[in-house]
Amino acid sequence: MADQRAQQMTEKDYMAEAMRLAKEAAKAGEVPVGAVIVKDGKIIGRGRNRREESNRSLSHAEIEAIEEANQNLGSWRLVDCELYVTLEPCPMCSGAILQARINRLVYGTKDPKAGAVDSLYQLLADPRLNHQVEVVSGVLADEASLLLKEFFLKLRSSKNKPE
Amino acid sequence: MADQRAQQMTEKDYMAEAMRLAKEAAKAGEVPVGAVIVKDGKIIGRGRNRREESNRSLSHAEIEAIEEANQNLGSWRLVDCELYVTLEPCPMCSGAILQARINRLVYGTKDPKAGAVDSLYQLLADPRLNHQVEVVSGVLADEASLLLKEFFLKLRSSKNKPE
């Protein structure tokens, strides 16, 4: 993507790319969550849930995106980076966002069962920890929520089918 | 290591192996933390802090050990596994322990600044999350604590040296 176009992208555009990755996860039979990392207007990391395919406990969308950004920057510090993700991060991914020193998080829909940014914990706002993160929520939230609901509905109905 | 010997190993023996890995980290200039994962008495994953060397935000000892165990078992579920680590896990690693469905955590010394098992949060005991973990602390705690203190003392004194 050309730099000029990248600079014109909005929050919704970045989240739309995360949604595209979430849909890719759904097609692969994975819980549909997608993420991108943005620095200076450019996407430097992409990830989607890949836990079943990779057999890796760590393979949430945010982790995969952080690892790609680490490689692209050659650093464990993702300073001045934003992370866009379709679902509120869990404790592991919230902790990884802190470890990576990401400045800003934009997420789609809340996760009342495991969300660690707003729902169950507010890990990114804890003044006792050595890093805090600016948080925006609700970007393309309905779309992200619908995709997850459809996925789990399909999963349940396929499990209830007679063998 | 032969199976017969493995079955005779105690908690202190497993933690001693984690301590050996922590010392390896210190020699490499990394914050000295080490971890092993044990299943049926056998060590199936080893890790040590490697963040500077790998340029990877995720490279804490626990994460590296979980990834090796994932590979060895060919599964993201580390069922019936124990994790031994020299320092109380941070939010990221505590969340990863939950994601990996590890049954039992044994750690050395507490981390009052970032510990998410006992010190700042009790993530592994939260009944709202879909997994809980049995926790034992204090095994070889003094040794782990001393290694960390020596490391940070040396780091500070080298930074204060005139150029």
PDB file of C-alpha atoms in Angstrom, chain A residues 9-130:
ATOM      1  CA  MET A   9      -6.836   5.791   6.509  1.00  0.00           C
ATOM      2  CA  THR A  10      -9.252   6.288   9.406  1.00  0.00           C
ATOM      3  CA  GLU A  11      -9.843   4.223  12.555  1.00  0.00           C
ATOM      4  CA  LYS A  12     -12.691   2.449  10.752  1.00  0.00           C
ATOM      5  CA  ASP A  13     -10.415   1.544   7.854  1.00  0.00           C
ATOM      6  CA  TYR A  14      -7.877  -0.088  10.174  1.00  0.00           C
ATOM      7  CA  MET A  15     -10.659  -1.895  12.021  1.00  0.00           C
ATOM      8  CA  ALA A  16     -12.103  -3.046   8.685  1.00  0.00           C
ATOM      9  CA  GLU A  17      -8.770  -4.714   7.946  1.00  0.00           C
ATOM     10  CA  ALA A  18      -8.895  -6.393  11.390  1.00  0.00           C
ATOM     11  CA  MET A  19     -12.465  -7.535  10.528  1.00  0.00           C
ATOM     12  CA  ARG A  20     -11.219  -8.995   7.236  1.00  0.00           C
ATOM     13  CA  LEU A  21      -8.688 -11.045   9.240  1.00  0.00           C
ATOM     14  CA  ALA A  22     -11.416 -12.107  11.719  1.00  0.00           C
ATOM     15  CA  LYS A  23     -13.510 -13.411   8.790  1.00  0.00           C
ATOM     16  CA  GLU A  24     -10.465 -15.298   7.506  1.00  0.00           C
ATOM     17  CA  ALA A  25     -10.242 -16.951  10.965  1.00  0.00           C
ATOM     18  CA  ALA A  26     -13.939 -17.938  10.836  1.00  0.00           C
ATOM     19  CA  LYS A  27     -13.444 -19.558   7.424  1.00  0.00           C
ATOM     20  CA  ALA A  28     -10.569 -21.574   8.890  1.00  0.00           C
ATOM     21  CA  GLY A  29     -12.786 -22.772  11.760  1.00  0.00           C
ATOM     22  CA  GLU A  30     -11.134 -20.533  14.335  1.00  0.00           C
ATOM     23  CA  VAL A  31     -12.894 -18.167  16.760  1.00  0.00           C
ATOM     24  CA  PRO A  32     -13.186 -15.056  14.550  1.00  0.00           C
ATOM     25  CA  VAL A  33     -10.922 -12.345  15.978  1.00  0.00           C
ATOM     26  CA  GLY A  34      -8.533 -10.212  13.926  1.00  0.00           C
ATOM     27  CA  ALA A  35      -5.953  -7.533  14.749  1.00  0.00           C
ATOM     28  CA  VAL A  36      -3.611  -5.039  13.111  1.00  0.00           C
ATOM     29  CA  ILE A  37      -0.817  -2.849  14.476  1.00  0.00           C
ATOM     30  CA  VAL A  38      -0.357   0.631  13.077  1.00  0.00           C
ATOM     31  CA  LYS A  39       2.667   2.926  13.283  1.00  0.00           C
ATOM     32  CA  ASP A  40       2.846   6.321  11.543  1.00  0.00           C
ATOM     33  CA  GLY A  41      -0.337   5.447   9.681  1.00  0.00           C
ATOM     34  CA  LYS A  42       1.056   2.216   8.239  1.00  0.00           C
ATOM     35  CA  ILE A  43       0.033  -1.328   9.133  1.00  0.00           C
ATOM     36  CA  ILE A  44       3.184  -3.086  10.427  1.00  0.00           C
ATOM     37  CA  GLY A  45       1.586  -6.211  11.918  1.00  0.00           C
ATOM     38  CA  ARG A  46      -1.424  -8.399  11.152  1.00  0.00           C
ATOM     39  CA  GLY A  47      -2.860 -11.311  13.112  1.00  0.00           C
ATOM     40  CA  ARG A  48      -5.880 -13.514  13.472  1.00  0.00           C
ATOM     41  CA  ASN A  49      -6.833 -16.277  15.842  1.00  0.00           C
ATOM     42  CA  ARG A  50      -4.978 -19.431  14.749  1.00  0.00           C
ATOM     43  CA  ARG A  51      -5.020 -21.589  17.870  1.00  0.00           C
ATOM     44  CA  GLU A  52      -6.418 -24.792  16.400  1.00  0.00           C
ATOM     45  CA  GLU A  53      -4.318 -24.595  13.239  1.00  0.00           C
ATOM     46  CA  SER A  54      -1.045 -23.793  15.032  1.00  0.00           C
ATOM     47  CA  ASN A  55      -1.633 -25.890  18.196  1.00  0.00           C
ATOM     48  CA  ARG A  56      -0.175 -22.946  20.079  1.00  0.00           C
ATOM     49  CA  SER A  57      -1.821 -21.649  23.287  1.00  0.00           C
ATOM     50  CA  LEU A  58      -0.509 -18.172  22.439  1.00  0.00           C
ATOM     51  CA  SER A  59      -2.058 -17.831  18.962  1.00  0.00           C
ATOM     52  CA  HIS A  60      -4.597 -15.106  19.611  1.00  0.00           C
ATOM     53  CA  ALA A  61      -4.922 -12.373  16.960  1.00  0.00           C
ATOM     54  CA  GLU A  62      -3.187  -9.719  19.096  1.00  0.00           C
ATOM     55  CA  ILE A  63      -0.156 -11.932  19.819  1.00  0.00           C
ATOM     56  CA  GLU A  64       0.353 -12.785  16.145  1.00  0.00           C
ATOM     57  CA  ALA A  65       0.106  -9.078  15.221  1.00  0.00           C
ATOM     58  CA  ILE A  66       2.572  -8.081  17.971  1.00  0.00           C
ATOM     59  CA  GLU A  67       5.064 -10.713  16.802  1.00  0.00           C
ATOM     60  CA  GLU A  68       4.895  -9.499  13.201  1.00  0.00           C
ATOM     61  CA  ALA A  69       5.384  -5.894  14.342  1.00  0.00           C
ATOM     62  CA  ASN A  70       8.368  -6.983  16.507  1.00  0.00           C
ATOM     63  CA  GLN A  71       9.931  -8.534  13.424  1.00  0.00           C
ATOM     64  CA  ASN A  72       9.235  -5.514  11.231  1.00  0.00           C
ATOM     65  CA  LEU A  73      10.676  -3.031  13.735  1.00  0.00           C
ATOM     66  CA  GLY A  74      13.446  -5.333  15.009  1.00  0.00           C
ATOM     67  CA  SER A  75      12.466  -4.432  18.559  1.00  0.00           C
ATOM     68  CA  TRP A  76      10.381  -5.740  21.454  1.00  0.00           C
ATOM     69  CA  ARG A  77       9.323  -2.141  22.130  1.00  0.00           C
ATOM     70  CA  LEU A  78       6.382  -1.135  19.909  1.00  0.00           C
ATOM     71  CA  VAL A  79       6.653   2.528  20.842  1.00  0.00           C
ATOM     72  CA  ASP A  80       4.170   4.923  19.165  1.00  0.00           C
ATOM     73  CA  CYS A  81       2.142   1.962  17.901  1.00  0.00           C
ATOM     74  CA  GLU A  82      -1.619   1.415  17.997  1.00  0.00           C
ATOM     75  CA  LEU A  83      -3.319  -1.971  18.107  1.00  0.00           C
ATOM     76  CA  TYR A  84      -6.726  -2.482  16.478  1.00  0.00           C
ATOM     77  CA  VAL A  85      -8.596  -5.655  17.420  1.00  0.00           C
ATOM     78  CA  THR A  86     -12.183  -6.749  16.813  1.00  0.00           C
ATOM     79  CA  LEU A  87     -12.747  -8.131  20.362  1.00  0.00           C
ATOM     80  CA  GLU A  88     -11.773  -6.779  23.785  1.00  0.00           C
ATOM     81  CA  PRO A  89      -8.416  -8.389  24.730  1.00  0.00           C
ATOM     82  CA  CYS A  90      -8.206 -11.206  27.319  1.00  0.00           C
ATOM     83  CA  PRO A  91      -5.746 -11.064  30.283  1.00  0.00           C
ATOM     84  CA  MET A  92      -2.925 -12.659  28.213  1.00  0.00           C
ATOM     85  CA  CYS A  93      -3.283 -10.225  25.323  1.00  0.00           C
ATOM     86  CA  SER A  94      -3.779  -7.204  27.599  1.00  0.00           C
ATOM     87  CA  GLY A  95      -0.561  -8.185  29.370  1.00  0.00           C
ATOM     88  CA  ALA A  96       1.207  -8.589  26.016  1.00  0.00           C
ATOM     89  CA  ILE A  97       0.058  -5.083  24.995  1.00  0.00           C
ATOM     90  CA  LEU A  98       1.670  -3.759  28.189  1.00  0.00           C
ATOM     91  CA  GLN A  99       4.867  -5.761  27.604  1.00  0.00           C
ATOM     92  CA  ALA A 100       5.089  -4.402  24.045  1.00  0.00           C
ATOM     93  CA  ARG A 101       4.670  -0.806  25.314  1.00  0.00           C
ATOM     94  CA  ILE A 102       1.885  -0.181  22.783  1.00  0.00           C
ATOM     95  CA  ASN A 103       0.513   3.352  23.211  1.00  0.00           C
ATOM     96  CA  ARG A 104      -3.078   3.033  22.099  1.00  0.00           C
ATOM     97  CA  LEU A 105      -5.678   0.263  21.797  1.00  0.00           C
ATOM     98  CA  VAL A 106      -8.797   0.453  19.639  1.00  0.00           C
ATOM     99  CA  TYR A 107     -11.149  -2.501  20.006  1.00  0.00           C
ATOM    100  CA  GLY A 108     -14.543  -3.452  18.611  1.00  0.00           C
ATOM    101  CA  THR A 109     -16.930  -5.345  20.866  1.00  0.00           C
ATOM    102  CA  LYS A 110     -16.654  -6.041  24.589  1.00  0.00           C
ATOM    103  CA  ASP A 111     -15.980  -9.553  25.951  1.00  0.00           C
ATOM    104  CA  PRO A 112     -18.043  -9.856  29.151  1.00  0.00           C
ATOM    105  CA  LYS A 113     -16.613 -13.351  29.865  1.00  0.00           C
ATOM    106  CA  ALA A 114     -12.882 -12.678  29.572  1.00  0.00           C
ATOM    107  CA  GLY A 115     -12.237  -9.018  28.694  1.00  0.00           C
ATOM    108  CA  ALA A 116      -9.387  -7.555  30.735  1.00  0.00           C
ATOM    109  CA  VAL A 117      -9.480  -3.971  29.430  1.00  0.00           C
ATOM    110  CA  ASP A 118     -12.964  -2.924  30.598  1.00  0.00           C
ATOM    111  CA  SER A 119     -15.173  -5.911  31.427  1.00  0.00           C
ATOM    112  CA  LEU A 120     -13.492  -8.031  34.150  1.00  0.00           C
ATOM    113  CA  TYR A 121     -10.289  -6.047  34.699  1.00  0.00           C
ATOM    114  CA  GLN A 122      -8.880  -2.681  33.638  1.00  0.00           C
ATOM    115  CA  LEU A 123      -5.289  -3.864  33.183  1.00  0.00           C
ATOM    116  CA  LEU A 124      -4.322  -1.118  30.738  1.00  0.00           C
ATOM    117  CA  ALA A 125      -5.231   1.675  33.178  1.00  0.00           C
ATOM    118  CA  ASP A 126      -3.502   0.304  36.305  1.00  0.00           C
ATOM    119  CA  PRO A 127      -1.189   3.022  37.697  1.00  0.00           C
ATOM    120  CA  ARG A 128       0.774   0.391  39.676  1.00  0.00           C
ATOM    121  CA  LEU A 129       2.105  -1.162  36.460  1.00  0.00           C
ATOM    122  CA  ASN A 130       4.997   0.425  34.526  1.00  0.00           C
TER     123      ASN A 130
END
